[in-house]
XYZ file of C-alpha atoms in Angstrom:
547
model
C 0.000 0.000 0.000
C 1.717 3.278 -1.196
C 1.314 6.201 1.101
C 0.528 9.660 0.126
C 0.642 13.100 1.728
C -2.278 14.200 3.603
C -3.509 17.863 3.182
C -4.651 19.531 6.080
C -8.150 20.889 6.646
C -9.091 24.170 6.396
C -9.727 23.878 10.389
C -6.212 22.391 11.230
C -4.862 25.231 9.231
C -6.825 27.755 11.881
C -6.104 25.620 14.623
C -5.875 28.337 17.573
C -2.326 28.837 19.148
C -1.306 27.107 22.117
C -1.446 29.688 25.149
C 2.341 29.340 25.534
C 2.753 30.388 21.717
C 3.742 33.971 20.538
C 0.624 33.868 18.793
C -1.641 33.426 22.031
C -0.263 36.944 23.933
C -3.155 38.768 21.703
C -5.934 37.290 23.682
C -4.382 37.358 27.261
C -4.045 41.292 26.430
C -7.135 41.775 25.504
C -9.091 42.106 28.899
C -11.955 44.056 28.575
C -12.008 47.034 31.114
C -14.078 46.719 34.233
C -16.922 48.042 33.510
C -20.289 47.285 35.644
C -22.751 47.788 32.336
C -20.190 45.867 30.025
C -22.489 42.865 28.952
C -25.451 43.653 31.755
C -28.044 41.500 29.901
C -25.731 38.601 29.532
C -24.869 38.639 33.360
C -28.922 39.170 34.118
C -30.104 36.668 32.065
C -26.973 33.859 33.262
C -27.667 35.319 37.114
C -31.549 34.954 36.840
C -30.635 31.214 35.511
C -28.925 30.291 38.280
C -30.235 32.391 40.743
C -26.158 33.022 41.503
C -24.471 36.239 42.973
C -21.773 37.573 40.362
C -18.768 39.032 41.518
C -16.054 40.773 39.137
C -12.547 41.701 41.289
C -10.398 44.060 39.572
C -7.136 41.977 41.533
C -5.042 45.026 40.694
C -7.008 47.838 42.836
C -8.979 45.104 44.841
C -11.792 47.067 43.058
C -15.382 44.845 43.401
C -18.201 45.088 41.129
C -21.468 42.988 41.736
C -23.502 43.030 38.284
C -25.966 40.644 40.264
C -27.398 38.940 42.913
C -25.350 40.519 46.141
C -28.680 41.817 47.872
C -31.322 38.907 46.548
C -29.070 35.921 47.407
C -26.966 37.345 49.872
C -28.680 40.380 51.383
C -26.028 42.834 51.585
C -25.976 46.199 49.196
C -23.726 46.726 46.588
C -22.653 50.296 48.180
C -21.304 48.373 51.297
C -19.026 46.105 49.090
C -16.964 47.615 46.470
C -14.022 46.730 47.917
C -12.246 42.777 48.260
C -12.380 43.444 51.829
C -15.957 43.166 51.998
C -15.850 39.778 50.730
C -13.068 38.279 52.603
C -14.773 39.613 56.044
C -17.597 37.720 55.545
C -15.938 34.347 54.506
C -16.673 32.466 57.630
C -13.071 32.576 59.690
C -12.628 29.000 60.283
C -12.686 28.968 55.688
C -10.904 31.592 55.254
C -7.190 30.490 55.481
C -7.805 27.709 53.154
C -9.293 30.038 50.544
C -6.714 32.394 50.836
C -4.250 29.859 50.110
C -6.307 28.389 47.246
C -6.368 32.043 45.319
C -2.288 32.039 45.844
C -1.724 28.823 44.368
C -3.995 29.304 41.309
C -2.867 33.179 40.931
C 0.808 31.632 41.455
C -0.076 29.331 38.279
C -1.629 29.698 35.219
C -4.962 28.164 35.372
C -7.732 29.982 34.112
C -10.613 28.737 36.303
C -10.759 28.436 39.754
C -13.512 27.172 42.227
C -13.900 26.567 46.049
C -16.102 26.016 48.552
C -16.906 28.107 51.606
C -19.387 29.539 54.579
C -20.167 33.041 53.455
C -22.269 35.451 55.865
C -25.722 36.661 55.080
C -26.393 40.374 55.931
C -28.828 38.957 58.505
C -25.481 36.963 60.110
C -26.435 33.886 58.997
C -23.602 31.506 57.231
C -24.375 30.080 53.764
C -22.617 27.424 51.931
C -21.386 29.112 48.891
C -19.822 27.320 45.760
C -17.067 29.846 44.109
C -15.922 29.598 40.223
C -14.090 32.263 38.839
C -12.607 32.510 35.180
C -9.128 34.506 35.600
C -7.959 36.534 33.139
C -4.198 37.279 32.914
C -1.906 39.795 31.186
C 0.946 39.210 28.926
C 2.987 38.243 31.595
C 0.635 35.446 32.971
C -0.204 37.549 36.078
C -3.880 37.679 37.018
C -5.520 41.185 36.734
C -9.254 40.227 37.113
C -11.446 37.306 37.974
C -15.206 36.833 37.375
C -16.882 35.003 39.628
C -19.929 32.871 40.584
C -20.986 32.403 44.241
C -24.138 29.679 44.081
C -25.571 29.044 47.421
C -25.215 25.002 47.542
C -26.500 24.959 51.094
C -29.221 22.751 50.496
C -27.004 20.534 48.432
C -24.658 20.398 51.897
C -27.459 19.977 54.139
C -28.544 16.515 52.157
C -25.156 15.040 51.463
C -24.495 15.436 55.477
C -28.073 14.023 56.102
C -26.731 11.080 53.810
C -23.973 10.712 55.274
C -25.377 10.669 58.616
C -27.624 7.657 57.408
C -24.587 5.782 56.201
C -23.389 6.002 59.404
C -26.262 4.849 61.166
C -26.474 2.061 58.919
C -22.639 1.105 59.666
C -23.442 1.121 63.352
C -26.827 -0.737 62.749
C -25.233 -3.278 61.275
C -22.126 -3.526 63.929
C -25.062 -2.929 66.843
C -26.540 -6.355 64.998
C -23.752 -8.011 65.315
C -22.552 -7.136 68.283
C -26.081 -7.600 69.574
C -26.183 -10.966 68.654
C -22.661 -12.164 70.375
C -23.526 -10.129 73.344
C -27.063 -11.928 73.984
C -25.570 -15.319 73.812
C -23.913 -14.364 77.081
C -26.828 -12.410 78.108
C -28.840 -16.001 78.014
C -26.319 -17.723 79.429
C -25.746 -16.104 82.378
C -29.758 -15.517 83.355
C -30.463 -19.070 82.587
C -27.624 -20.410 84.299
C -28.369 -17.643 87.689
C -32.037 -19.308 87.213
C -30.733 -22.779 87.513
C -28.262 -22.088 90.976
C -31.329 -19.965 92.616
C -33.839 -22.973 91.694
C -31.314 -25.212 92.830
C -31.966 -26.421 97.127
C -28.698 -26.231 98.098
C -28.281 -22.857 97.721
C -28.570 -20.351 101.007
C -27.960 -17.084 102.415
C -25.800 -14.975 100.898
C -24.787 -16.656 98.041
C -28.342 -16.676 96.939
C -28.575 -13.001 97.423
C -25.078 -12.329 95.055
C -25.999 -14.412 92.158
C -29.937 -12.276 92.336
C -27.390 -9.338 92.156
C -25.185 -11.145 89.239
C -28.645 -11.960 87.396
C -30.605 -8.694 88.010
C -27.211 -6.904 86.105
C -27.717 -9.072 83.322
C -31.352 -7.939 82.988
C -30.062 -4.466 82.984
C -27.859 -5.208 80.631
C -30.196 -6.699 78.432
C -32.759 -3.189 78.643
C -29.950 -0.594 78.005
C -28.957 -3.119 74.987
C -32.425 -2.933 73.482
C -32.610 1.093 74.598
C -29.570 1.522 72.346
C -30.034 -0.449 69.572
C -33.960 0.853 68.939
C -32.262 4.387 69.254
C -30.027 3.040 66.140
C -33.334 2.184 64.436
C -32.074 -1.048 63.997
C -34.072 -3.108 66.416
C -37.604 -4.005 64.766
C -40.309 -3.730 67.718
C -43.723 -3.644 67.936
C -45.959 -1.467 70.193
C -46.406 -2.383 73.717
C -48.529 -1.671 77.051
C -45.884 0.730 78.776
C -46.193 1.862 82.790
C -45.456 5.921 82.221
C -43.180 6.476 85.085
C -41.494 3.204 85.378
C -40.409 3.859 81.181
C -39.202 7.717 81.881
C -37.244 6.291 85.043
C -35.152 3.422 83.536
C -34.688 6.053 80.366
C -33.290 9.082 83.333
C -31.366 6.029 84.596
C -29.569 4.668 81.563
C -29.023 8.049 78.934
C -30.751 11.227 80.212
C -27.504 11.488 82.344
C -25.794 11.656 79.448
C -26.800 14.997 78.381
C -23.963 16.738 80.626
C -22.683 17.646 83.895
C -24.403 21.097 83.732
C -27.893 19.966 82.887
C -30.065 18.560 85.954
C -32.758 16.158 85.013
C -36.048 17.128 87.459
C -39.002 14.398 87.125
C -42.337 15.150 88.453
C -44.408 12.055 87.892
C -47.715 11.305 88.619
C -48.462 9.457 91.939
C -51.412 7.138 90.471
C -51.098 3.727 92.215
C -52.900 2.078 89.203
C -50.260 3.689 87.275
C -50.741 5.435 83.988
C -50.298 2.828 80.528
C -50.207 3.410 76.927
C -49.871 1.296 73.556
C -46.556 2.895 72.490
C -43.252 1.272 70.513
C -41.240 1.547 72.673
C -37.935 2.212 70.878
C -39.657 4.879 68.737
C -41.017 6.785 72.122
C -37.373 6.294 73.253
C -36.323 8.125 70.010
C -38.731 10.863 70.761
C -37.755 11.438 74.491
C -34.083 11.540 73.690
C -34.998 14.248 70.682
C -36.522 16.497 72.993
C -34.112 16.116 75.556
C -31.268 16.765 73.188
C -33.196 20.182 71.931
C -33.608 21.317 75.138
C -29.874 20.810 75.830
C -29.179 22.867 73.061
C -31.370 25.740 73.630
C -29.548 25.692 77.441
C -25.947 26.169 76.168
C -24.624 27.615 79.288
C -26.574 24.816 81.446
C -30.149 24.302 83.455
C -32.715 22.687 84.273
C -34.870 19.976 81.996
C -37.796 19.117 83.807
C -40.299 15.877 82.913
C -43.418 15.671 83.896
C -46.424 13.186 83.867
C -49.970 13.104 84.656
C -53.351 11.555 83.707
C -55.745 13.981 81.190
C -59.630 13.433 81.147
C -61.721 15.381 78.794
C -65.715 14.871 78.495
C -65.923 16.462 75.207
C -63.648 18.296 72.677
C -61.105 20.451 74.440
C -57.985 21.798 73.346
C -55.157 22.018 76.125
C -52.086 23.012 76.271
C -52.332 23.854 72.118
C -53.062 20.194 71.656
C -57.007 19.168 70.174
C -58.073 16.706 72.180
C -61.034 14.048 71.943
C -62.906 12.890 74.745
C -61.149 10.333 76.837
C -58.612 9.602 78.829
C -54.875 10.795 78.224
C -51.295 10.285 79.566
C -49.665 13.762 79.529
C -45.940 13.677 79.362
C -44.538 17.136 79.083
C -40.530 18.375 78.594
C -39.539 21.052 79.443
C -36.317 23.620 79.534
C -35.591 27.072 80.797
C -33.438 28.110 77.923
C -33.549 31.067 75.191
C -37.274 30.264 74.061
C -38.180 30.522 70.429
C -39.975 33.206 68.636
C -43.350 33.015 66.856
C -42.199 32.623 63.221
C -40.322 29.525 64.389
C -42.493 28.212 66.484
C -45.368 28.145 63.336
C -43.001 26.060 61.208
C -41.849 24.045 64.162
C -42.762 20.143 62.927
C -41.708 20.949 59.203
C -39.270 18.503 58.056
C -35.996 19.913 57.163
C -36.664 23.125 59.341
C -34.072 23.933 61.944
C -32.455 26.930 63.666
C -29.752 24.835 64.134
C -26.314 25.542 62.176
C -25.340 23.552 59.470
C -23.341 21.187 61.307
C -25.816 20.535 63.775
C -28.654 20.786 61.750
C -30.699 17.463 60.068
C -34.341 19.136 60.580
C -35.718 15.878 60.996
C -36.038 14.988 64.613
C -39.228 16.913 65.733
C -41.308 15.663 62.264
C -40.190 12.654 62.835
C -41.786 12.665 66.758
C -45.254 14.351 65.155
C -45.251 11.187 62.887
C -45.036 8.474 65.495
C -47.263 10.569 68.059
C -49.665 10.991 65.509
C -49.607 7.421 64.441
C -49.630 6.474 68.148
C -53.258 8.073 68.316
C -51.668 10.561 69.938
C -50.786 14.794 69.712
C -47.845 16.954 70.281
C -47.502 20.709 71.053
C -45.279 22.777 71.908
C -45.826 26.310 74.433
C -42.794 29.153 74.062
C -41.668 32.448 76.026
C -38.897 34.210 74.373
C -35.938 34.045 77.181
C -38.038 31.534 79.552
C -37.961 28.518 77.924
C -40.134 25.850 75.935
C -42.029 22.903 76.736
C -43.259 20.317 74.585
C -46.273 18.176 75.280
C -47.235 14.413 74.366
C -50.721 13.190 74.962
C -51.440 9.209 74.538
C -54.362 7.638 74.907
C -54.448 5.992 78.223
C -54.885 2.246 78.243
C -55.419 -0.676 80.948
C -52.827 -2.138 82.794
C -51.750 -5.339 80.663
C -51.969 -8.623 83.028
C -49.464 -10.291 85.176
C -47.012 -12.371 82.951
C -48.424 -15.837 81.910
C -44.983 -17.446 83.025
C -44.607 -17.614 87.261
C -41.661 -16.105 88.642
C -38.549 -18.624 90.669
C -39.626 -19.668 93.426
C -43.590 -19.418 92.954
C -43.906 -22.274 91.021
C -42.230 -25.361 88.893
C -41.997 -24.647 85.638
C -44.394 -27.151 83.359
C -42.464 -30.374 82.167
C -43.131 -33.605 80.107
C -41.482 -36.363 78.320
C -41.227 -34.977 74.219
C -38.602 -35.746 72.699
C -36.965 -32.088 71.301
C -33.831 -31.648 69.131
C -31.782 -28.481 70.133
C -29.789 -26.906 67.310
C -27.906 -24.024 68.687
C -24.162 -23.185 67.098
C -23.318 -21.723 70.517
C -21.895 -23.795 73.213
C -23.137 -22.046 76.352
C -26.554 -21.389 74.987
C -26.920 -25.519 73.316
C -25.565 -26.690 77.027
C -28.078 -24.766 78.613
C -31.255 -25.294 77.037
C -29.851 -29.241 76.954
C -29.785 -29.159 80.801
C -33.011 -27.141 81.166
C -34.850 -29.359 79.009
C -33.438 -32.435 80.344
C -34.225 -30.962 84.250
C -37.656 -30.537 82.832
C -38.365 -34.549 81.937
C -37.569 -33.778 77.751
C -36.314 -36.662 75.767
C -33.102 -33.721 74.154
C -31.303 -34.549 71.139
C -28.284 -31.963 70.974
C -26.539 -30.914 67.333
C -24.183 -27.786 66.689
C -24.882 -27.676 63.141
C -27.527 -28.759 60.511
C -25.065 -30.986 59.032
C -24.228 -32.340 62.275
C -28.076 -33.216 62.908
C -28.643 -34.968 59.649
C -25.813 -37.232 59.716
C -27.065 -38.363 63.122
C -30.877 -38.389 63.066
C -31.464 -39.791 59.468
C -34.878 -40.180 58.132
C -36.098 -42.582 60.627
C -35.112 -40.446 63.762
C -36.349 -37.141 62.278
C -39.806 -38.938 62.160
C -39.285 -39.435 65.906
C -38.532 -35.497 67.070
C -41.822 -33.689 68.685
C -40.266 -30.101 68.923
C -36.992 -28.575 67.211
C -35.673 -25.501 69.040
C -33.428 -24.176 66.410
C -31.049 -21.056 66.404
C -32.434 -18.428 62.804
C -28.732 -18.306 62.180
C -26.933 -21.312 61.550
C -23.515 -22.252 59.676
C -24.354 -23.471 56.152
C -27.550 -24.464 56.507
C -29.646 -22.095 57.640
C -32.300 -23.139 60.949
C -35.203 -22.209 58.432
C -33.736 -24.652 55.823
C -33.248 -27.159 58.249
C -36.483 -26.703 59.940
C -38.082 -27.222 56.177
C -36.666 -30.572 56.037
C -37.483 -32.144 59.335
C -41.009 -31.014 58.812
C -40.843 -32.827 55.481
C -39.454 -36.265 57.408
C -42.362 -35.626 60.107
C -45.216 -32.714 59.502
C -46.410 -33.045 63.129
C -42.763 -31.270 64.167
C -43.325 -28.297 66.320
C -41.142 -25.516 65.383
C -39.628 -22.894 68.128
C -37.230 -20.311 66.414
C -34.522 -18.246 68.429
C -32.193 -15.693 67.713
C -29.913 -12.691 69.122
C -30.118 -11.008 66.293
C -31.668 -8.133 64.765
C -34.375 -9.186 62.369
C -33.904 -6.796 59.659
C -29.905 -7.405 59.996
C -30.856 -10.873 58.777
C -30.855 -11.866 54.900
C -34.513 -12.171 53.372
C -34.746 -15.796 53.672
C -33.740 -15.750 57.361
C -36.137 -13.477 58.370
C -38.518 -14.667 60.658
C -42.599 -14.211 59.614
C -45.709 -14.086 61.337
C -46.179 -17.707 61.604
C -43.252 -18.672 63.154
C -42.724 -19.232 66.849
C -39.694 -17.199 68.094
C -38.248 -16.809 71.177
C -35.964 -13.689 71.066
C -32.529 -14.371 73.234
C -31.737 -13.708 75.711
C -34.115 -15.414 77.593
C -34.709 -17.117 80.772
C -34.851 -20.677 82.008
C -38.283 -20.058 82.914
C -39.343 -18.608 79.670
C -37.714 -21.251 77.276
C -39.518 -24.065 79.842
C -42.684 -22.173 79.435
C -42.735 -21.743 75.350
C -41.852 -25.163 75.196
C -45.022 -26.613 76.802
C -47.079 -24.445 75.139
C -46.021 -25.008 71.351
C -46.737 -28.514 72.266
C -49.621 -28.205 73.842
C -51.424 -25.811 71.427
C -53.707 -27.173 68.482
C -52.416 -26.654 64.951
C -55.321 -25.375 62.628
């Protein structure tokens, strides 16, 4: 193949001159004066696009011109700010090395564009996220002589990356909390069930009796401020439940309000009702709504006080609206927070529950919390208000329905009675050591027939067909090696149908994968539990009638 000469096109012949060319200096001296009308249309019609303030900075006389946008995005007048001065004080202080720095690098260079981001104040002294590009033009030399720039307020861009952000890293400690949860209740269930069995036991007297009560009543502790924590992560699926008013906001004061700091006091006035007072609540999500409040009213003390919980019992014959709060006829639980900080003004407090508003800073802020507590009130059957005094403080109400006392557990407590027992024979699958030992002695203490297996492998290979026919009841861990304890369960049920079923697991359901979560239909008993309470679902899965 011969090869011929190529003639260039008309365009490569034009091609422009590389800005390090003799040919380029033309265009880097031809800066167009500074002029505030030069091209006005073009900058109103780009500004009103973008709704961005345009700056143009003379670098040689530090001269500023503001074709658009300084008072309608920013608030300030252009009179006030004709100097580079003006813009530089308001750069927040904690930005403004960093931006400095930036310009001297890029004026040091020979880059043409230039953009940052920073915290700009508002003429109302409010700091705005502001995105910065500039074009730079440069003299013959290469030294920059002006820039044009656009500041676009991106602080509603900021505000949802750090809300995203913040969700990632709930989810990252959701799914360690799971985890950890999971590990942590093994122990939890050992050590109650194995405090049950040395109380139940005869021999034991006198003191030592009293120290392992002490040694199990820490692990139920334990187990509460585990669940507390985790249903704060939103990690922990619950469902709503019969809660005692006073005895809930007590163990909360007890295990986090403390948290709040050294120069907050925590003052509960709670109703002296002997009955008690009871409502239908979640109770990690009226954890979450307690801990919101309490946080808020920390804030709005910065230099300390006094947060002050209250409850009571609310009955209305008719219609009534109290405390800002419409009410029904009926009978409520009234919990009310309240703080003796700064107070809030009217315009804030009409646009209080919106989601996304705050008067919190943009570091603080998420805007979420208090529409987030109007949601699960509201969805509780319940209402929440709030009452303000500029410089006196807020208070925010909650009223529940009030509901009856739920009855006394079905199971009896040590010592009352014996636990129910019979002869079934029940396989225990249960990867843990400690918790398979355990149940195996409990079980066996209780008259059971127990077959033991750490794995599902393990229990096939030893059961076969014929002895799978023979098992009553499997008690099987959700979470298994391999084989999964729903899998397994699926095939024992196909060697015998009549197979009870009981399903445990530490873990967090929605931690699980979809085929290991657990459904309605399933029997679960949630670790850690008790001696008492695994003897107790284990008589009555066998003793109830399948449909």
């Amino acid at each position: 193949m011969s090869s011929s000469k190529i003639k260039p096109s008309r365009s490569d012949q034009k091609k422009p001159a590389h800005p390090h060319d003799p040919g380029h200096e033309k265009s880097r001296r031809a800066i167009p004066a500074l002029d505030p009308a030069l091209g006005a249309e073009y900058f109103e019609s780009v500004a009103r696009a973008t709704n961005d303030a345009i700056r143009d900075w003379d670098v040689k006389t530090g001269t500023l011109a503001w074709p658009r946008g300084l008072e309608s995005l920013l608030g300030h007048s252009a009179t006030d700010a004709g100097k580079i001065g003006f813009w530089l004080e308001h750069i927040h202080p904690e930005d403004l090395p960093s931006v400095q720095e930036s310009l001297r690098e890029t004026f040091a260079g020979q880059s043409e564009n230039w953009a940052i981001e920073y915290r700009f104040q508002r003429a109302d002294g409010e700091y705005v996220d502001i995105l910065d590009r500039a074009l730079i033009l440069r003299d013959a030399s290469g030294a920059a002589v002006r820039t044009v720039c656009s500041m676009m307020d991106v602080t509603a861009r900021k505000q949802l990356q750090a809300q995203a952000a913040h969700s990632q890293r709930m989810e990252a400690f959701g799914q360690l909390a799971g985890g950890v949860a999971h590990d942590f209740n093994n122990f939890l269930t050992t050590i109650l069930g194995y405090s049950d069995l040395i109380l139940s036991a005869n021999a034991v007297k006198g003191a030592v009796t009293s120290q392992i009560a002490e040694i199990r009543d820490a692990a139920g502790r334990a187990s509460g401020l585990t669940n507390q924590l985790l249903a704060f992560s939103r990690r922990q699926a619950l469902e709503p439940d019969v809660l005692e008013i006073n005895a809930f906001i007590s163990k909360l004061e007890e295990s986090i309000l403390h948290l709040l700091g050294e120069n907050i006091s925590v003052v509960p006035e709670l109703h002296d009702l002997k009955e008690g007072a009871h409502v239908r609540a979640d109770p990690g999500q009226l954890t979450q709504i307690m801990l919101n409040l309490a946080v808020n009213a920390r804030d709005a003390m910065r230099n300390g006080g006094r947060l002050t919980i209250a409850t009571a019992v609310v009955r209305t014959n008719e219609d009534e609206t109290i405390h800002g709060c419409e009410l029904s006829a009926g009978e409520f639980v009234h919990i009310s927070v309240r703080d003796n900080g700064g107070g809030m003004t009217d315009e804030v407090m009409e646009r209080l529950f919106e989601p996304f508003f705050t008067t919190k800073n943009s570091r603080q802020r998420s805007g979420l919390g208090l529409a987030t507590s109007y949601g699960i009130v509201r969805q509780s059957g319940g209402q929440i208000c709030a009452e303000s005094v500029l410089g006196k403080g807020t208070t925010f109400h909650i009223f529940l329905p009030r509901v009856e006392a739920p009855p006394p557990p079905a199971y009896k407590r040590r010592g009352q009675a014996q636990t129910p027992t019979g002869t079934e024979k029940i396989l225990v699958l249960e990867d843990d050591v400690s918790v398979r030992h355990l149940a195996v002695r409990v079980l066996r203490g209780l008259g059971y027939d127990v077959v033991e297996a750490a794995s599902a492998a393990d229990a096939t290979s030893s059961l076969g067909e014929k002895g799978a026919q023979q098992i009553d009841l499997l008690l099987t861990d959700l979470v298994l090696p391999k084989m999964s304890g729903r899998d397994f369960a699926d095939w024992l049920r196909r060697a015998n149908p009549k197979t009870k079923v009981i399903f445990v697991s530490g873990y967090l359901d929605e931690s699980l994968q979809p085929k290991n979560r657990r459904d309605p239909k399933m029997t679960f008993l949630p670790k850690p539990f008790t001696a008492g309470q695994l003897g107790g679902k284990i008589r009555e899965v066998l003793d109830a009638v399948e449909d």
